[in-house]
JSON list of C-alpha atoms (C1' of nucleotides) in Angstrom, two decimals:
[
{"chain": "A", "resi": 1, "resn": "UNK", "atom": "CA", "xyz": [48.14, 31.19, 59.18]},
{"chain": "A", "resi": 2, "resn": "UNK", "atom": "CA", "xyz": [47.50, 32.42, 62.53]},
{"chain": "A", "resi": 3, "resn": "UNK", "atom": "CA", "xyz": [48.62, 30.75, 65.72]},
{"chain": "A", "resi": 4, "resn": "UNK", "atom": "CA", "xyz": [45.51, 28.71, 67.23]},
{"chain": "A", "resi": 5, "resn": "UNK", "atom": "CA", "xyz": [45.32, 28.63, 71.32]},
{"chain": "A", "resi": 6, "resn": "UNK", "atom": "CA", "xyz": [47.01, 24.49, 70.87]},
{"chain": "A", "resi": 7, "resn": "UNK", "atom": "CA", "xyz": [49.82, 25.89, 69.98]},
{"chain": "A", "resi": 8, "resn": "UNK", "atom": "CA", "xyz": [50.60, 27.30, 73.42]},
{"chain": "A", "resi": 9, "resn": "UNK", "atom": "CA", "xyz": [49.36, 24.63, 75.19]},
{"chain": "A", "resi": 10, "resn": "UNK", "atom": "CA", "xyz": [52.81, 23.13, 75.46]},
{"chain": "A", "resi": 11, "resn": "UNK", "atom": "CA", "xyz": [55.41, 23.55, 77.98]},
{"chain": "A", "resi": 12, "resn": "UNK", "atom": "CA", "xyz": [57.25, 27.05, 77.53]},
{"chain": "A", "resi": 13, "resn": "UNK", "atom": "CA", "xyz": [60.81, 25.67, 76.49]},
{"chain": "A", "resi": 14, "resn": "UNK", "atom": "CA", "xyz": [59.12, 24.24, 73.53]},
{"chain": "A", "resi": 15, "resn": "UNK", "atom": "CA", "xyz": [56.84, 27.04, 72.40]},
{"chain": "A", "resi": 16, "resn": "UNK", "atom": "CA", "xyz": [59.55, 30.20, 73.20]},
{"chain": "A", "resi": 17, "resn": "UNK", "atom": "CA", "xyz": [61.91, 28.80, 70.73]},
{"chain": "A", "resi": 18, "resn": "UNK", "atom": "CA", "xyz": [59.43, 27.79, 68.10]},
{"chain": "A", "resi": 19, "resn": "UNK", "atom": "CA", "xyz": [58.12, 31.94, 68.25]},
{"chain": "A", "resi": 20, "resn": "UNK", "atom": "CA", "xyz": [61.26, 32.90, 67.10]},
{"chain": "A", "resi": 21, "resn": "UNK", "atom": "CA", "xyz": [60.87, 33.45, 63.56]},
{"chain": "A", "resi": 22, "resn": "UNK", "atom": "CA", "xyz": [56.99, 33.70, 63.29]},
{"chain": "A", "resi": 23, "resn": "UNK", "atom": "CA", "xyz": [55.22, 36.96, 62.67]},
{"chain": "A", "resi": 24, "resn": "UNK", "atom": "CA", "xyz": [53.98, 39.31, 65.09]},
{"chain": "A", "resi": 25, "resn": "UNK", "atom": "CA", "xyz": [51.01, 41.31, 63.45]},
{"chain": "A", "resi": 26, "resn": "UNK", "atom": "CA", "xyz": [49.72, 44.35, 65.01]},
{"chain": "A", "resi": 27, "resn": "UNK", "atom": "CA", "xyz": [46.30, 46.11, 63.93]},
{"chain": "A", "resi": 28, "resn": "UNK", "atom": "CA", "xyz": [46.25, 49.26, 65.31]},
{"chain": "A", "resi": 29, "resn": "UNK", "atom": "CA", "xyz": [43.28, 51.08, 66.50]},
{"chain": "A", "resi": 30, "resn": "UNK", "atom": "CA", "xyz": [43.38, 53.22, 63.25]},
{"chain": "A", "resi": 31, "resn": "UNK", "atom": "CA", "xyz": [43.18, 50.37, 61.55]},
{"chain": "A", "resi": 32, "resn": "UNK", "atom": "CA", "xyz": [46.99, 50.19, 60.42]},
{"chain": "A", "resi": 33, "resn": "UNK", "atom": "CA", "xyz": [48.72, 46.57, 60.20]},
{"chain": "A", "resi": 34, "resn": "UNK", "atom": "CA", "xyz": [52.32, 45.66, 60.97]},
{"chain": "A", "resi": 35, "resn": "UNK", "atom": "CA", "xyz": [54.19, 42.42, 60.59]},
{"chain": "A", "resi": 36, "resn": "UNK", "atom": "CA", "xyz": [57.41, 41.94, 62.34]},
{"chain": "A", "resi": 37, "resn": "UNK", "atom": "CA", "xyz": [59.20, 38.90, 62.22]},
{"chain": "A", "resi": 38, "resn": "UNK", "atom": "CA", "xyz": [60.39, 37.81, 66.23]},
{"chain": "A", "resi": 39, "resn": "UNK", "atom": "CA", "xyz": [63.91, 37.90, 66.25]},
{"chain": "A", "resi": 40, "resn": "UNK", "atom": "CA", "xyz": [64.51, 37.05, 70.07]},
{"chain": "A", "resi": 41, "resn": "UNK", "atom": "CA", "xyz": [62.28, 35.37, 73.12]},
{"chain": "A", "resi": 42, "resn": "UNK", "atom": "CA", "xyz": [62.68, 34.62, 76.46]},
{"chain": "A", "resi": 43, "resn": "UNK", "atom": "CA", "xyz": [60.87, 31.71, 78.21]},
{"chain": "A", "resi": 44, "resn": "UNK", "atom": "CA", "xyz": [59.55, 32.30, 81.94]},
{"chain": "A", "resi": 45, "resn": "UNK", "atom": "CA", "xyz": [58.49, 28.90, 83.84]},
{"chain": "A", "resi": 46, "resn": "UNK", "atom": "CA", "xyz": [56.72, 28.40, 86.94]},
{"chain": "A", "resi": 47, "resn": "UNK", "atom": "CA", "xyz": [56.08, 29.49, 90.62]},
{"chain": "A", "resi": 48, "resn": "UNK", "atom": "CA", "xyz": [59.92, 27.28, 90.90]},
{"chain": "A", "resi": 49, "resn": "UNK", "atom": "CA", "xyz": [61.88, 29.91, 88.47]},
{"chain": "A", "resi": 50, "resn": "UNK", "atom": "CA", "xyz": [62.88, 32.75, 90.51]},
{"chain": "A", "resi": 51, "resn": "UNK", "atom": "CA", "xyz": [63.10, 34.84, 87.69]},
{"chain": "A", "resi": 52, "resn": "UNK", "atom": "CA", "xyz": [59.45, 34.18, 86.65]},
{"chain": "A", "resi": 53, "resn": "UNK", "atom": "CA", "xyz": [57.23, 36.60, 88.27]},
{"chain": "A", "resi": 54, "resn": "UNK", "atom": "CA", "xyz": [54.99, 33.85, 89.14]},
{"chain": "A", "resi": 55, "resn": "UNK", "atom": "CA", "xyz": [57.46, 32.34, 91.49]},
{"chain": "A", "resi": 56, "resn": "UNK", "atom": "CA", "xyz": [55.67, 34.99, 93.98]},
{"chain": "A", "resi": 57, "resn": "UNK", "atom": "CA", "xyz": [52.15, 32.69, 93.58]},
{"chain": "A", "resi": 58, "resn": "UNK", "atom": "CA", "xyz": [49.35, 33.77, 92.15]},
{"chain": "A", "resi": 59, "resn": "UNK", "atom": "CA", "xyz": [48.28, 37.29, 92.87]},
{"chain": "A", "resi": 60, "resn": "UNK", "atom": "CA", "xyz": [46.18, 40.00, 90.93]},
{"chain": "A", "resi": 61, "resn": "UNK", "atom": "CA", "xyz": [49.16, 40.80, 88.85]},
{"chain": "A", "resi": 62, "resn": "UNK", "atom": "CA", "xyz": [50.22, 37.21, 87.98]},
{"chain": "A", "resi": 63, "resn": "UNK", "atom": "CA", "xyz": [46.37, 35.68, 87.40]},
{"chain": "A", "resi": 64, "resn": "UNK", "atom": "CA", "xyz": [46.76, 36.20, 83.61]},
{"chain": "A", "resi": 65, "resn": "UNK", "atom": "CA", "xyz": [49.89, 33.65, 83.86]},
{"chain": "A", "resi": 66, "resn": "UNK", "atom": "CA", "xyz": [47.35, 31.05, 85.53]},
{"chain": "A", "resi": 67, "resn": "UNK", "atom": "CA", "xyz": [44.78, 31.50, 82.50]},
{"chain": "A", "resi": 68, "resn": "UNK", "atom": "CA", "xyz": [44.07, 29.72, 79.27]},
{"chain": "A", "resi": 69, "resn": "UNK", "atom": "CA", "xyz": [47.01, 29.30, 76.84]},
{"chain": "A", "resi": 70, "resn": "UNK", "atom": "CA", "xyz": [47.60, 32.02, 74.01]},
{"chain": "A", "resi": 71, "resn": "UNK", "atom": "CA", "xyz": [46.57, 34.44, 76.81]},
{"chain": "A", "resi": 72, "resn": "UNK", "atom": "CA", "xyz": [48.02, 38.40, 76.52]},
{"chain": "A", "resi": 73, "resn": "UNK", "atom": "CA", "xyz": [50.42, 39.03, 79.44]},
{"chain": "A", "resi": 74, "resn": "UNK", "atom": "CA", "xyz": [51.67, 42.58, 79.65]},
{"chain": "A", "resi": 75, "resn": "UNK", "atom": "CA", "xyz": [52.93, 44.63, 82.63]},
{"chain": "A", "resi": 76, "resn": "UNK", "atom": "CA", "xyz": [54.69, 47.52, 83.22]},
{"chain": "A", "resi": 77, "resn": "UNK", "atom": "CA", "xyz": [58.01, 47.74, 83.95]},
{"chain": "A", "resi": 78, "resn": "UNK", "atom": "CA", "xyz": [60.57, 50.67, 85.33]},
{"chain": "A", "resi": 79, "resn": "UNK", "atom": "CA", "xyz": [57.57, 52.68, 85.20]},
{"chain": "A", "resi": 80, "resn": "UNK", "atom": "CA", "xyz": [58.20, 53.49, 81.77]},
{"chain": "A", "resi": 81, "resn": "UNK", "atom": "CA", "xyz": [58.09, 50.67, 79.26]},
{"chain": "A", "resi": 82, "resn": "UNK", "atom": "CA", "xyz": [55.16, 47.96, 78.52]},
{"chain": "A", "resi": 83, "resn": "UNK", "atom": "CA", "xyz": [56.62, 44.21, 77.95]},
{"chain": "A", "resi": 84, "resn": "UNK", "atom": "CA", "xyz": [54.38, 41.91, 76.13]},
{"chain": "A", "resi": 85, "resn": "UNK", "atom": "CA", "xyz": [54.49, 38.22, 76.73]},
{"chain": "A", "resi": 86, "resn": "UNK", "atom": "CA", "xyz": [52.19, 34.94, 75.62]},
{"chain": "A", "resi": 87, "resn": "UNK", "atom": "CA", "xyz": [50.91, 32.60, 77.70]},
{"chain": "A", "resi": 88, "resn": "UNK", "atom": "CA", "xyz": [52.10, 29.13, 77.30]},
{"chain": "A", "resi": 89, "resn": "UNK", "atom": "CA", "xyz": [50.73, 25.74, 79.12]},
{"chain": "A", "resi": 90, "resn": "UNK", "atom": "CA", "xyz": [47.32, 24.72, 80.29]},
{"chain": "A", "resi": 91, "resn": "UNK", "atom": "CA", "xyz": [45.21, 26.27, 82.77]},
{"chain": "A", "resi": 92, "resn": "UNK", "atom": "CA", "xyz": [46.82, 27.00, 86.38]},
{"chain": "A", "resi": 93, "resn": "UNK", "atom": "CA", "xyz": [50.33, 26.59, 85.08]},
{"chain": "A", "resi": 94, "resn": "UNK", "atom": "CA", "xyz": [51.73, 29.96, 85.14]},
{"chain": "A", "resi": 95, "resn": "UNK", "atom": "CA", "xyz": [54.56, 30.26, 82.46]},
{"chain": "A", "resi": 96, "resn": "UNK", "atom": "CA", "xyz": [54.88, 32.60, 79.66]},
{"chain": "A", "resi": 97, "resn": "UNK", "atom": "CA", "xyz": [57.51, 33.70, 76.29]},
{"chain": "A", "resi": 98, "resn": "UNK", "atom": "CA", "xyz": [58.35, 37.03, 76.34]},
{"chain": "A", "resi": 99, "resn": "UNK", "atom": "CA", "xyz": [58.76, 38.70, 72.83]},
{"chain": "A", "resi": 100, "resn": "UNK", "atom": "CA", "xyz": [62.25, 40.83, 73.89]},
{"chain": "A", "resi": 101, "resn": "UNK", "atom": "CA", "xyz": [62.47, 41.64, 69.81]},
{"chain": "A", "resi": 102, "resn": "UNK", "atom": "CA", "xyz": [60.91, 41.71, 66.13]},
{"chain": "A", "resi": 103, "resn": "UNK", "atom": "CA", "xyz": [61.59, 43.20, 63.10]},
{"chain": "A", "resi": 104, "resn": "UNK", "atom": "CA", "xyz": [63.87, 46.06, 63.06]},
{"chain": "A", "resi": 105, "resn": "UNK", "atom": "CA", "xyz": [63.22, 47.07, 66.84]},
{"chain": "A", "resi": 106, "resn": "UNK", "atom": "CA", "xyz": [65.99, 45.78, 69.08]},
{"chain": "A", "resi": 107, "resn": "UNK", "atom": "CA", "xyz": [64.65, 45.53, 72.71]},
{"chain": "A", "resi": 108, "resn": "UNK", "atom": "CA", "xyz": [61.29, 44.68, 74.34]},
{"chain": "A", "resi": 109, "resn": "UNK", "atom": "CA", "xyz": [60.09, 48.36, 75.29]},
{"chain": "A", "resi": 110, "resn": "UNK", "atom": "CA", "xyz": [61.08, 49.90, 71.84]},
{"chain": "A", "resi": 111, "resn": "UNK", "atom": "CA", "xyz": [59.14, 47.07, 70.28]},
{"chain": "A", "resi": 112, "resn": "UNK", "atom": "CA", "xyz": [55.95, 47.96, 72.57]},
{"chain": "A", "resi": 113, "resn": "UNK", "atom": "CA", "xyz": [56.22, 51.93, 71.99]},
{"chain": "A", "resi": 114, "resn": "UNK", "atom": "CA", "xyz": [56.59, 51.17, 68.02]},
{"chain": "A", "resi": 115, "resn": "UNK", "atom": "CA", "xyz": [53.28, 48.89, 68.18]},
{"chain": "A", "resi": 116, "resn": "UNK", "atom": "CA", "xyz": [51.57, 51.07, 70.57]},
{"chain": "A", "resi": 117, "resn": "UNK", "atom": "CA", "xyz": [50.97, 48.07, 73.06]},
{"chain": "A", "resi": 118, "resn": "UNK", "atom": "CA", "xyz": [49.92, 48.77, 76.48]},
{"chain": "A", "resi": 119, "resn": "UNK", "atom": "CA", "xyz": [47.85, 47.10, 79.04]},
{"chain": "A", "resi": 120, "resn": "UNK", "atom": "CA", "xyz": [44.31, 46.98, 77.31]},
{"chain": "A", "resi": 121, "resn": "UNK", "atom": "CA", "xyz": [45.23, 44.03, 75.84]},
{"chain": "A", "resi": 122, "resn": "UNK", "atom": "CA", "xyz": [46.51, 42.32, 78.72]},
{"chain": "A", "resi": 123, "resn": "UNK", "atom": "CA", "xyz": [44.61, 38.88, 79.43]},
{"chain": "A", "resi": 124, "resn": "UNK", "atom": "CA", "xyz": [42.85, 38.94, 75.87]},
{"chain": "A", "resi": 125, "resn": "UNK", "atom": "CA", "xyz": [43.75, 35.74, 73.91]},
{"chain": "A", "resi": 126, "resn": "UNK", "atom": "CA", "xyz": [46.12, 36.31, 70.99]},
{"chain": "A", "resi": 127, "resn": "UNK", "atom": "CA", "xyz": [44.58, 33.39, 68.87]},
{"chain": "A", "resi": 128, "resn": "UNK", "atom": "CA", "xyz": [41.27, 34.97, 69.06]},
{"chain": "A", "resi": 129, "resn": "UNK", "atom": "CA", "xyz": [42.01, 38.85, 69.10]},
{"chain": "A", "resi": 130, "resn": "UNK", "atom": "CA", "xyz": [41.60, 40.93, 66.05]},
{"chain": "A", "resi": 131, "resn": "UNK", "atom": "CA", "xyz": [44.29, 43.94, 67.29]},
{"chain": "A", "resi": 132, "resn": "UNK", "atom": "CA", "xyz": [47.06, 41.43, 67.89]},
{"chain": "A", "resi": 133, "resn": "UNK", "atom": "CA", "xyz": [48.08, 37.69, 66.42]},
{"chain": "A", "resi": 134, "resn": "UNK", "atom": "CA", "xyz": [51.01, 35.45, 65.72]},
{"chain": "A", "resi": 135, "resn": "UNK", "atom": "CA", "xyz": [50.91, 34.18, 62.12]},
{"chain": "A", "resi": 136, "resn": "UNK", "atom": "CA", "xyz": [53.65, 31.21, 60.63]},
{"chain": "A", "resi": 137, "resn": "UNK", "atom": "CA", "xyz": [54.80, 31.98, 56.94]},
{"chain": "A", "resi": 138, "resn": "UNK", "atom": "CA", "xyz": [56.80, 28.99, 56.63]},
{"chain": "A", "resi": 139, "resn": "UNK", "atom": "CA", "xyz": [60.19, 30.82, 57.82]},
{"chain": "A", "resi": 140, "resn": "UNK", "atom": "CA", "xyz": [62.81, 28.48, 59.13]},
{"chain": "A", "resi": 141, "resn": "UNK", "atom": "CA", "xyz": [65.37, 30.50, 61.53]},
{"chain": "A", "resi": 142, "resn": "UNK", "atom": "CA", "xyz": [68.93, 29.56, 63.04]},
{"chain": "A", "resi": 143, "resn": "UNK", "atom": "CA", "xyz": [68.72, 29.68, 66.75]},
{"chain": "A", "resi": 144, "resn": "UNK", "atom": "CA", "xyz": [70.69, 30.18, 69.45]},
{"chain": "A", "resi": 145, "resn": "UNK", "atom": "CA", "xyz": [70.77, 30.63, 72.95]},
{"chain": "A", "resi": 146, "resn": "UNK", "atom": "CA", "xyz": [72.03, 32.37, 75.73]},
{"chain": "A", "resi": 147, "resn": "UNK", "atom": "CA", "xyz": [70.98, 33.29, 79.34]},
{"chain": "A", "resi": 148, "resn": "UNK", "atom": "CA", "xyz": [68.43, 35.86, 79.76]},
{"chain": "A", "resi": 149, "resn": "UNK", "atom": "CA", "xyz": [68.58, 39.46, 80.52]},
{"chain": "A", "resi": 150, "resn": "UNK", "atom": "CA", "xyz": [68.05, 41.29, 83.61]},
{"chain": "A", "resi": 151, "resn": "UNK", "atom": "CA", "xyz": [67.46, 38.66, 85.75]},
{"chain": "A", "resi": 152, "resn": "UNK", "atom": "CA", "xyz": [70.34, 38.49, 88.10]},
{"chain": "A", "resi": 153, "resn": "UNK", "atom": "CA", "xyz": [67.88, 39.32, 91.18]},
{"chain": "A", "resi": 154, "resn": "UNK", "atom": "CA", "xyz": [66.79, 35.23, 91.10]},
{"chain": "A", "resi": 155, "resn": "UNK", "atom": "CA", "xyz": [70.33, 34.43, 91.82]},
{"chain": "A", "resi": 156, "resn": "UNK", "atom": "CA", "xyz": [72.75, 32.47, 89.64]},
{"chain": "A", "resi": 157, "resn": "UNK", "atom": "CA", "xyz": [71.32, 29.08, 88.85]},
{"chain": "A", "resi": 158, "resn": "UNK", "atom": "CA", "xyz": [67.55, 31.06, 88.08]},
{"chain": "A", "resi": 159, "resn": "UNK", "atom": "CA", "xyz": [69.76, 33.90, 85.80]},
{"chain": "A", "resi": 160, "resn": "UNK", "atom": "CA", "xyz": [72.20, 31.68, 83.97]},
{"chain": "A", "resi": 161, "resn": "UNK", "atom": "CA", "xyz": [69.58, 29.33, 82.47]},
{"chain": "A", "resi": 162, "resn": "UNK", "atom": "CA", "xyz": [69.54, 29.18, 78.88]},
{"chain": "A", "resi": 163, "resn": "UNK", "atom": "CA", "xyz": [66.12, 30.16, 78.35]},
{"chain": "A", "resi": 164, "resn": "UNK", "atom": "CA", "xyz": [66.76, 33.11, 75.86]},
{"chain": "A", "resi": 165, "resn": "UNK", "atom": "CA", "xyz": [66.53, 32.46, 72.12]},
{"chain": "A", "resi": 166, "resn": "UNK", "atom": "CA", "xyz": [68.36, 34.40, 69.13]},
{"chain": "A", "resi": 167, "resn": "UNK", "atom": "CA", "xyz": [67.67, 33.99, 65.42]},
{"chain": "A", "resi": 168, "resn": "UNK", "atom": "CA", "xyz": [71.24, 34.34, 64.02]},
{"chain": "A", "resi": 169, "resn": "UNK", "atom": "CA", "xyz": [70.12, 35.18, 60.74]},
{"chain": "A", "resi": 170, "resn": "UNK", "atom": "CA", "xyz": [68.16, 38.07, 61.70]},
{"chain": "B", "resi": 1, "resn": "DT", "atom": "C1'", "xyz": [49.74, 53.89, 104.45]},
{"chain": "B", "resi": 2, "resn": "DC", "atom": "C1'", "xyz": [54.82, 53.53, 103.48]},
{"chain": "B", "resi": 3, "resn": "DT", "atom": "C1'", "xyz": [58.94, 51.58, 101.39]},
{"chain": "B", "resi": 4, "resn": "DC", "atom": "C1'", "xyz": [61.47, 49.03, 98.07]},
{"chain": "B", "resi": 5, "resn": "DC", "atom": "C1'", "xyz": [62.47, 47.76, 93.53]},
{"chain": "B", "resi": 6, "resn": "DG", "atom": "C1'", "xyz": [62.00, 46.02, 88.78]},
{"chain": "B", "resi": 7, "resn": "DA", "atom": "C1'", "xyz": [61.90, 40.64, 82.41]},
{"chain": "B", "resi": 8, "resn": "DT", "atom": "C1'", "xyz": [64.47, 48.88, 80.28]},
{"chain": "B", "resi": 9, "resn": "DT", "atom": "C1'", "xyz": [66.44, 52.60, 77.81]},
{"chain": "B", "resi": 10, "resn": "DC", "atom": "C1'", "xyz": [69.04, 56.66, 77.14]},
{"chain": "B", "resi": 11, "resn": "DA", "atom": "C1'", "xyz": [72.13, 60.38, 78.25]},
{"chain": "B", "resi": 12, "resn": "DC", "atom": "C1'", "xyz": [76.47, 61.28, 80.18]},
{"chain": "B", "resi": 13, "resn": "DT", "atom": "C1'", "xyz": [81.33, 60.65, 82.08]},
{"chain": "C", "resi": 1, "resn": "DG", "atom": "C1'", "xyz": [80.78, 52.33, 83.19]},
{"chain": "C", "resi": 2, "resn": "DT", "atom": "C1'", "xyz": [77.25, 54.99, 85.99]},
{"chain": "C", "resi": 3, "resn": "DG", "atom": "C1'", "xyz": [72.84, 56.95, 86.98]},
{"chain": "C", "resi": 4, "resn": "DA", "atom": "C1'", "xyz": [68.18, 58.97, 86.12]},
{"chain": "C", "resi": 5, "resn": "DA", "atom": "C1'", "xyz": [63.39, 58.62, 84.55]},
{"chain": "C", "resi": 6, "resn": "DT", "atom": "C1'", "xyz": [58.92, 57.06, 86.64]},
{"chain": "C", "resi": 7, "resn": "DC", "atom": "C1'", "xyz": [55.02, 54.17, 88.74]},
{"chain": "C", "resi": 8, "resn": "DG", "atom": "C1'", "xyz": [52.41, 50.21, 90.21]},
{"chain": "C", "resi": 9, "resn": "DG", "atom": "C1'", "xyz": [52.84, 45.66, 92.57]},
{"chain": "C", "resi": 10, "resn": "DA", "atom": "C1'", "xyz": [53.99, 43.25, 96.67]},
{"chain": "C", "resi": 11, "resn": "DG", "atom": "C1'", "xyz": [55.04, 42.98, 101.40]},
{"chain": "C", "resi": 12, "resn": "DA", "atom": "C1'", "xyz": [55.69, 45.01, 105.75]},
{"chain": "C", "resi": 13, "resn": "DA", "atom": "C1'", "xyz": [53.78, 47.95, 109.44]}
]
DNA sequence: TCTCCGATTCACT
DNA sequence: GTGAATCGGAGAA
C-alpha cells in the first residue's frame, strides 16, 4: 500500500507522472486522516533546469533536494503559501515532483492550507513518516501534459517543457 | 545589512 | 487583465 523509498529512486520524469493518480494521505496532528487522490504534478530536474530551484547549487535551502529519495521538500513561497514536493533520484541528484493538486483542492497552496502542511515536515521521508504517505489503490488515470506553471523566469526552452501532468478524468 | 523577487491566490477593474 | 498580500532565501555591498 504505501509508497516505499525505491519508488523514488528513479529519474523524476518517470516518477511525477506515475504520482498522478495515487493517494496522498494526511494524518493530522489531532489524529484526523485524509486521502486525496493527486490530480496534477509537476516534475523539477537538476542544477541544468532553470526552473528547478536547484539550478542555483546546493545551498541550505536546496540540501533536502540532494538527500535520500522519498525525502519531504517544502518551502515557502510568496510569503504566503507552503508547496509540498517529493524527492525523486538517488543521493546528490537534486530533482523533485511537486504535488500542484489532489482531491477536490485545485492549486498547490489551497491543497497545503486544507492539509495543514508546513515546514515541520520538510526533509522527513514520506515512505517512513507516520503524518504524511503516498499509498497506490490500484487506480489507473488518463494523463496528459502540458508545460508548467509559473515558470517563465527560466526563460522559454526551461518554461515550455512538458513536465506538468493532468489526470483527465479527474 | 540591504535589495530583489518568487513552483500563488484572491479581490477588483 | 492588473495588483496586493507577505516573508525568507540568495546575492550583492
Amino acid at each position: 500500500m504505501k509508497l516505499p523509498a525505491e519508488f523514488f529512486d528513479r529519474d523524476v520524469l518517470f516518477v511525477a507522472p506515475e504520482l498522478v493518480g495515487k493517494l496522498l494521505v494526511r494524518k493530522t496532528d489531532d489524529g484526523e486522516v485524509v486521502k486525496l487522490r493527486i490530480s496534477e504534478t509537476e516534475a523539477y530536474r537538476g542544477e541544468e533546469d532553470k526552473a528547478c530551484h536547484a539550478s542555483k547549487g546546493r545551498t541550505p535551502r536546496t540540501e533536502v533536494m540532494y538527500k535520500y529519495p522519498g525525502s519531504i521538500y517544502i518551502y515557502l513561497i510568496y510569503g504566503m503559501y507552503w508547496m509540498l514536493n517529493i524527492v525523486t533520484e538517488k543521493e546528490n541528484v537534486p530533482q523533485a515532483v511537486l504535488i500542484r493538486s489532489a482531491g477536490d483542492y485545485g492549486g498547490p497552496g489551497k491543497l497545503t492550507k486544507a492539509l495543514k502542511i508546513t515546514k515541520d515536515l520538510n526533509s522527513l521521508n514520506i515512505s517512513d513518516c507516520s503524518l504524511l504517505w503516498i499509498e497506490d489503490d490500484g487506480y489507473v488515470p488518463d494523463i496528459a501534459v502540458a508545460p508548467r506553471i509559473g515558470v517563465d523566469y527560466a526563460g522559454e526552452e526551461w518554461a515550455l517543457k512538458p513536465w506538468r501532468y493532468i489526470d483527465k478524468r479527474n
